[in-house]
Amino acid sequence: MHTVIARGNAITAYTLSVAACLTFCCFLSVAFIDYKANATLNTVIVAVKNVADYSASREKNDLGYLTFDLQTDLTPLFNWNVKQLFLYLTAEYQTENNNFNQVVLWDKIILRGDNAILDFKNMNTKYYFWDDGNGLRGNKNVTLTLSWNIIPNAGLLPSVNAFGSHTFAFPPGYTSLRM
């Protein structure tokens, strides 16, 4: 008849099929949830400096400096399938050299069970706001956007933009202040 190995193979295959079916049903239970939320962003201090880049050429590029306010409630985004949120704040702008520039300025990981109500005032950026030339000085159309990646237990890894963004302008001259 059947050997022990054949019976073990049949049991393992059946168990894996049932586990895959249950995982897919769990994914379907949250697949159509809208993970959008409102975010209020504002800039507090905005300045631009012209400093030498870290590259070997030592040419001078624009370095933006800003502090920002952020208010949002991300508590409704958590359900049984969300392990964590990876938040990131991006700045998008256009220069003469590039039609589309996007720079990540700040990020944060929020685990399930952590406080998901954010109310930050006068926050510094976590990463440098470098431009690959001199496109920040006097740029009047820089947009800050908060986005997040949902890290689930099972299923897709959606990337979501918050409702609400903030557009600001860099000053027309360079600052010489130390920041």
Tab-separated table of C-alpha atoms in Angstrom:
chain	number	residue	atom	x	y	z
A	1	MET	CA	0.000	0.000	0.000
A	2	HIS	CA	1.277	3.450	0.918
A	3	THR	CA	4.540	3.976	2.662
A	4	VAL	CA	5.024	6.207	5.680
A	5	ILE	CA	6.848	8.738	3.485
A	6	ALA	CA	3.950	8.929	0.999
A	7	ARG	CA	1.411	9.399	3.815
A	8	GLY	CA	3.606	12.068	5.455
A	9	ASN	CA	3.897	13.855	2.118
A	10	ALA	CA	0.106	13.823	1.663
A	11	ILE	CA	-0.511	15.182	5.165
A	12	THR	CA	2.111	17.922	4.727
A	13	ALA	CA	0.725	18.958	1.332
A	14	TYR	CA	-2.835	19.085	2.687
A	15	THR	CA	-1.746	21.111	5.750
A	16	LEU	CA	0.147	23.618	3.614
A	17	SER	CA	-2.835	23.960	1.251
A	18	VAL	CA	-5.185	24.683	4.156
A	19	ALA	CA	-2.713	27.179	5.666
A	20	ALA	CA	-2.349	28.975	2.313
A	21	CYS	CA	-6.141	29.112	1.896
A	22	LEU	CA	-6.604	30.517	5.416
A	23	THR	CA	-3.849	33.105	4.841
A	24	PHE	CA	-5.524	34.204	1.617
A	25	CYS	CA	-8.916	34.507	3.389
A	26	CYS	CA	-7.273	36.603	6.120
A	27	PHE	CA	-5.762	38.836	3.436
A	28	LEU	CA	-9.164	39.275	1.758
A	29	SER	CA	-10.730	40.343	5.063
A	30	VAL	CA	-8.636	43.570	5.021
A	31	ALA	CA	-7.690	43.940	1.335
A	32	PHE	CA	-10.220	46.670	0.561
A	33	ILE	CA	-9.677	48.892	3.618
A	34	ASP	CA	-8.731	52.487	2.821
A	35	TYR	CA	-5.575	53.328	4.761
A	36	LYS	CA	-5.772	57.108	4.235
A	37	ALA	CA	-5.687	59.627	7.078
A	38	ASN	CA	-5.481	63.400	7.442
A	39	ALA	CA	-2.197	65.089	8.232
A	40	THR	CA	-1.520	68.752	8.975
A	41	LEU	CA	1.941	69.987	8.029
A	42	ASN	CA	3.497	73.405	8.450
A	43	THR	CA	6.990	74.841	8.142
A	44	VAL	CA	8.384	76.954	10.968
A	45	ILE	CA	11.919	77.916	9.910
A	46	VAL	CA	13.011	77.832	6.263
A	47	ALA	CA	16.541	78.716	5.147
A	48	VAL	CA	18.990	77.769	2.414
A	49	LYS	CA	22.787	77.700	2.452
A	50	ASN	CA	25.333	77.248	-0.328
A	51	VAL	CA	27.956	74.817	0.977
A	52	ALA	CA	30.521	72.408	-0.393
A	53	ASP	CA	29.236	68.922	-1.092
A	54	TYR	CA	30.890	65.860	0.456
A	55	SER	CA	32.013	64.584	-2.938
A	56	ALA	CA	35.579	64.755	-4.190
A	57	SER	CA	34.805	67.659	-6.549
A	58	ARG	CA	33.915	69.963	-3.633
A	59	GLU	CA	31.551	72.012	-5.780
A	60	LYS	CA	28.984	74.076	-3.888
A	61	ASN	CA	25.375	72.934	-3.781
A	62	ASP	CA	22.266	74.196	-2.024
A	63	LEU	CA	21.480	72.777	1.407
A	64	GLY	CA	17.962	73.446	2.630
A	65	TYR	CA	17.247	73.800	6.309
A	66	LEU	CA	13.756	73.666	7.758
A	67	THR	CA	11.801	72.820	10.848
A	68	PHE	CA	8.222	71.601	10.651
A	69	ASP	CA	5.047	70.933	12.614
A	70	LEU	CA	3.143	67.678	12.111
A	71	GLN	CA	-0.227	66.641	13.497
A	72	THR	CA	-2.002	63.410	12.583
A	73	ASP	CA	-3.927	60.533	14.142
A	74	LEU	CA	-2.954	57.182	12.635
A	75	THR	CA	-4.779	55.018	15.192
A	76	PRO	CA	-7.584	54.010	12.749
A	77	LEU	CA	-5.009	52.485	10.386
A	78	PHE	CA	-4.174	49.661	12.770
A	79	ASN	CA	-6.128	46.419	12.596
A	80	TRP	CA	-5.275	42.791	13.270
A	81	ASN	CA	-3.211	42.565	10.058
A	82	VAL	CA	-1.034	45.686	10.519
A	83	LYS	CA	2.260	45.035	12.333
A	84	GLN	CA	3.771	48.489	11.888
A	85	LEU	CA	3.726	51.711	9.915
A	86	PHE	CA	6.793	53.208	8.283
A	87	LEU	CA	6.196	56.969	8.019
A	88	TYR	CA	8.267	59.277	5.847
A	89	LEU	CA	8.129	62.977	5.033
A	90	THR	CA	9.148	63.946	1.511
A	91	ALA	CA	9.813	67.266	-0.174
A	92	GLU	CA	8.988	67.512	-3.883
A	93	TYR	CA	10.107	70.394	-6.085
A	94	GLN	CA	11.108	71.335	-9.610
A	95	THR	CA	14.360	72.949	-10.775
A	96	GLU	CA	15.849	74.000	-14.087
A	97	ASN	CA	18.018	70.866	-14.155
A	98	ASN	CA	15.299	68.369	-13.128
A	99	ASN	CA	11.566	68.383	-13.686
A	100	PHE	CA	10.919	66.275	-10.587
A	101	ASN	CA	12.982	66.133	-7.387
A	102	GLN	CA	11.931	64.160	-4.342
A	103	VAL	CA	13.893	64.100	-1.074
A	104	VAL	CA	13.086	62.136	2.087
A	105	LEU	CA	13.585	64.480	5.044
A	106	TRP	CA	12.277	62.521	8.032
A	107	ASP	CA	11.017	59.036	8.908
A	108	LYS	CA	9.586	57.135	11.860
A	109	ILE	CA	8.432	53.587	12.603
A	110	ILE	CA	5.246	53.115	14.627
A	111	LEU	CA	4.655	49.605	15.957
A	112	ARG	CA	1.232	48.201	16.786
A	113	GLY	CA	0.491	49.224	20.369
A	114	ASP	CA	2.594	52.406	20.193
A	115	ASN	CA	1.014	55.847	20.421
A	116	ALA	CA	-0.143	56.616	16.860
A	117	ILE	CA	-1.315	60.160	17.588
A	118	LEU	CA	1.493	62.443	16.435
A	119	ASP	CA	1.698	66.073	17.504
A	120	PHE	CA	5.206	67.330	16.736
A	121	LYS	CA	6.136	70.989	17.021
A	122	ASN	CA	9.249	72.621	15.575
A	123	MET	CA	10.819	69.289	14.503
A	124	ASN	CA	14.172	69.227	12.741
A	125	THR	CA	14.581	67.115	9.646
A	126	LYS	CA	16.358	63.815	10.160
A	127	TYR	CA	18.198	63.843	6.824
A	128	TYR	CA	19.974	66.584	4.868
A	129	PHE	CA	17.990	68.479	2.237
A	130	TRP	CA	20.643	68.545	-0.507
A	131	ASP	CA	19.979	69.740	-4.028
A	132	ASP	CA	22.254	68.570	-6.847
A	133	GLY	CA	22.916	72.150	-7.869
A	134	ASN	CA	21.547	75.550	-6.910
A	135	GLY	CA	17.837	74.878	-7.281
A	136	LEU	CA	16.618	75.588	-3.753
A	137	ARG	CA	17.389	79.303	-3.393
A	138	GLY	CA	14.265	81.245	-4.319
A	139	ASN	CA	12.293	78.081	-5.178
A	140	LYS	CA	8.665	79.006	-4.559
A	141	ASN	CA	7.030	75.619	-5.014
A	142	VAL	CA	8.348	73.020	-2.545
A	143	THR	CA	5.690	70.609	-1.287
A	144	LEU	CA	5.927	68.551	1.910
A	145	THR	CA	3.959	65.291	1.906
A	146	LEU	CA	3.572	62.674	4.631
A	147	SER	CA	3.376	59.079	3.388
A	148	TRP	CA	3.510	55.651	4.970
A	149	ASN	CA	4.026	52.003	4.168
A	150	ILE	CA	1.740	49.490	5.851
A	151	ILE	CA	3.679	46.427	7.034
A	152	PRO	CA	1.083	43.623	7.296
A	153	ASN	CA	1.147	40.115	8.735
A	154	ALA	CA	-0.095	38.786	5.376
A	155	GLY	CA	-0.816	40.493	2.093
A	156	LEU	CA	0.269	43.487	0.089
A	157	LEU	CA	2.614	46.268	1.213
A	158	PRO	CA	0.659	49.412	0.290
A	159	SER	CA	2.281	52.833	0.097
A	160	VAL	CA	-0.186	55.577	1.035
A	161	ASN	CA	-0.059	59.386	0.866
A	162	ALA	CA	-1.834	61.340	3.601
A	163	PHE	CA	-4.654	63.738	2.888
A	164	GLY	CA	-3.089	67.152	3.149
A	165	SER	CA	0.269	68.579	2.170
A	166	HIS	CA	2.099	71.856	2.696
A	167	THR	CA	3.675	74.055	0.020
A	168	PHE	CA	6.315	76.629	0.961
A	169	ALA	CA	9.022	78.782	-0.619
A	170	PHE	CA	12.722	79.051	0.107
A	171	PRO	CA	14.041	82.587	0.627
A	172	PRO	CA	15.651	84.350	-2.370
A	173	GLY	CA	19.032	84.698	-0.643
A	174	TYR	CA	21.460	82.439	1.148
A	175	THR	CA	21.739	82.564	4.913
A	176	SER	CA	25.080	82.780	6.642
A	177	LEU	CA	23.755	81.781	10.058
A	178	ARG	CA	24.951	78.582	11.653
A	179	MET	CA	22.126	76.056	11.946
